PDB file of C-alpha atoms in Angstrom:
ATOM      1  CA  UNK Q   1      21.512 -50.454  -9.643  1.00 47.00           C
ATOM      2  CA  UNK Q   2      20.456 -48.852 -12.724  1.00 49.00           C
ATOM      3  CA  UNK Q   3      16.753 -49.501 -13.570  1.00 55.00           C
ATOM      4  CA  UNK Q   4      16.055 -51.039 -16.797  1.00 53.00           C
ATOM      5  CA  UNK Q   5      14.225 -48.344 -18.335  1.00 58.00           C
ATOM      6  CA  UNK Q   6      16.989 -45.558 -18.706  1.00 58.00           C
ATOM      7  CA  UNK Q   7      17.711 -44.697 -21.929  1.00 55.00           C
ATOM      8  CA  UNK Q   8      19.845 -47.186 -24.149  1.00 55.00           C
ATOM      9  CA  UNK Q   9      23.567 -46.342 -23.091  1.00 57.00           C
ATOM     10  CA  UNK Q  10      22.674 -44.038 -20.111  1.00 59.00           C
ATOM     11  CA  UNK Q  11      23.908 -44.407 -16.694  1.00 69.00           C
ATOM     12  CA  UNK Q  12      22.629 -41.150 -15.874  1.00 84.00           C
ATOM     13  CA  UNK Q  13      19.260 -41.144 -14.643  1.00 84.00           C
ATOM     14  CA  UNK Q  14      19.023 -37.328 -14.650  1.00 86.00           C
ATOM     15  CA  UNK Q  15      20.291 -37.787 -18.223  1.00 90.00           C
ATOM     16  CA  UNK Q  16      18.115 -35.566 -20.983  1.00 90.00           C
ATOM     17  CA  UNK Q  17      17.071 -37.953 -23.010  1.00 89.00           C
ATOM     18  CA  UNK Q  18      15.219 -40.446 -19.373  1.00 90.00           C
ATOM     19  CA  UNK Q  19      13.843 -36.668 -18.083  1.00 92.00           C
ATOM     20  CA  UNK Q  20      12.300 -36.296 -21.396  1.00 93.00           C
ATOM     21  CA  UNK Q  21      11.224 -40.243 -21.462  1.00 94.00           C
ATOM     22  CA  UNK Q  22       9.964 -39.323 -17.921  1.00 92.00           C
ATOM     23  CA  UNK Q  23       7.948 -36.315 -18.929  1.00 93.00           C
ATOM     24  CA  UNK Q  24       6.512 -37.050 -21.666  1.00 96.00           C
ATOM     25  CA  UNK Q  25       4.868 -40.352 -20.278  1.00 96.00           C
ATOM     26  CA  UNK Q  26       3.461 -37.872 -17.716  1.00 95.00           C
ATOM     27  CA  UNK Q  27       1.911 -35.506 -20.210  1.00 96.00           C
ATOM     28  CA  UNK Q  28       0.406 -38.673 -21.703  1.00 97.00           C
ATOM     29  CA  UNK Q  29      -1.232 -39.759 -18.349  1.00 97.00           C
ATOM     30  CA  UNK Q  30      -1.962 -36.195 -17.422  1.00 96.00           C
ATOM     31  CA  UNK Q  31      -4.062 -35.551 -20.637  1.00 97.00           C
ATOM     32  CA  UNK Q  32      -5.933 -39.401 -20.096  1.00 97.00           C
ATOM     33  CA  UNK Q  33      -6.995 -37.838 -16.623  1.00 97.00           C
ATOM     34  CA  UNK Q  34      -8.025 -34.661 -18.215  1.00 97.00           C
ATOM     35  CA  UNK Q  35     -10.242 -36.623 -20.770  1.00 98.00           C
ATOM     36  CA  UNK Q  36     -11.772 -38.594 -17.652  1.00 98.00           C
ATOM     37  CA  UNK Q  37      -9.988 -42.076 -18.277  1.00 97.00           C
ATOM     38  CA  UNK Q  38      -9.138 -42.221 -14.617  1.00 94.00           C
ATOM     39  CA  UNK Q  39      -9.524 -40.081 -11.675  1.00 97.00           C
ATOM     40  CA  UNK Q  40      -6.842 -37.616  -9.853  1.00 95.00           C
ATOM     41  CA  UNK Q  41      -5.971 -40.544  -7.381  1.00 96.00           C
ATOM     42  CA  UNK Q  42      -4.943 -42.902 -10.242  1.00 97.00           C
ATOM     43  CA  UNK Q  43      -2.864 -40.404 -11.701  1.00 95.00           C
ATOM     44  CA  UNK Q  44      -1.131 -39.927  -8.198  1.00 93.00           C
ATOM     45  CA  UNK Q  45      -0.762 -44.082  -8.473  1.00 96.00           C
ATOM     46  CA  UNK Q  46       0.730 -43.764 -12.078  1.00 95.00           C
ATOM     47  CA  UNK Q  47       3.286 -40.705 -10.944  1.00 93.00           C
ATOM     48  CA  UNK Q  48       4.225 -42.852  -8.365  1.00 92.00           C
ATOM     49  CA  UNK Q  49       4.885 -46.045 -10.504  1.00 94.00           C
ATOM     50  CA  UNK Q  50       6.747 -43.690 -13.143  1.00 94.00           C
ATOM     51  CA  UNK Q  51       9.479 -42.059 -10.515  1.00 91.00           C
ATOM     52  CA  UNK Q  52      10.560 -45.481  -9.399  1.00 91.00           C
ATOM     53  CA  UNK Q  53      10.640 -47.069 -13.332  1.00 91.00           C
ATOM     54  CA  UNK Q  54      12.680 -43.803 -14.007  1.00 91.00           C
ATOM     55  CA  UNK Q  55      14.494 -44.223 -10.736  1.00 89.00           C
ATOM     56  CA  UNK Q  56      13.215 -40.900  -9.199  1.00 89.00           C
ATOM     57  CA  UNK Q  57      12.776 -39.982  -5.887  1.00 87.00           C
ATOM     58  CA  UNK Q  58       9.131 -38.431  -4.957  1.00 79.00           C
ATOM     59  CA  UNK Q  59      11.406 -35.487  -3.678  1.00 80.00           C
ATOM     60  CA  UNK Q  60      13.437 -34.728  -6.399  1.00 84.00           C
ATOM     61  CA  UNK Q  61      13.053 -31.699  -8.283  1.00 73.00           C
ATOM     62  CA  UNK Q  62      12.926 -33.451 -11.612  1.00 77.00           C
ATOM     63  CA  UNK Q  63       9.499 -35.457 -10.327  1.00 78.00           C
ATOM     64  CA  UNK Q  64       6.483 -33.727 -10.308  1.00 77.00           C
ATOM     65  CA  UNK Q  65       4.740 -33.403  -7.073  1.00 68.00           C
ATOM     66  CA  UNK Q  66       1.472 -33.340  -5.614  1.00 57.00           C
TER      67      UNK Q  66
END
C-alpha cells in the first residue's frame, strides 16, 4: 500500500519531490528542538512518526538515524 502522504501522483516513495517533503519536515522539527520546544527524545518520537507517514524504513539510507 501506498501511504497517503506521498506526493500527489507519486507511487514512488523514494520519489524527489516525498524525500524533499520528508526532509524538510525534519529540518522543521530539528530547528523546534534546537530552540528548546521539545527535548532530543521527542524529536526521536517525531523521526519515528515521519518515516512511517513517508513510508520509510528506520534503516533506510534516505531516513535519518540516531
Amino acid at each position: 500500500a501506498v501511504p497517503a502522504t506521498l506526493h500527489p501522483g507519486s507511487q514512488d516513495k523514494y520519489a524527489p519531490g516525498n524525500l524533499i517533503l520528508y526532509r524538510t519536515s525534519l529540518a522543521l522539527y530539528r530547528n523546534l528542538m534546537d530552540e528548546g520546544i521539545f527535548n532530543e527524545e521527542e524529536y526521536c518520537h517525531i523521526r519515528t512518526i515521519l518515516n512511517k507517514k513517508y513510508g520509510l524504513s528506520s534503516d533506510s539510507i534516505f531516513a535519518e538515524s540516531a
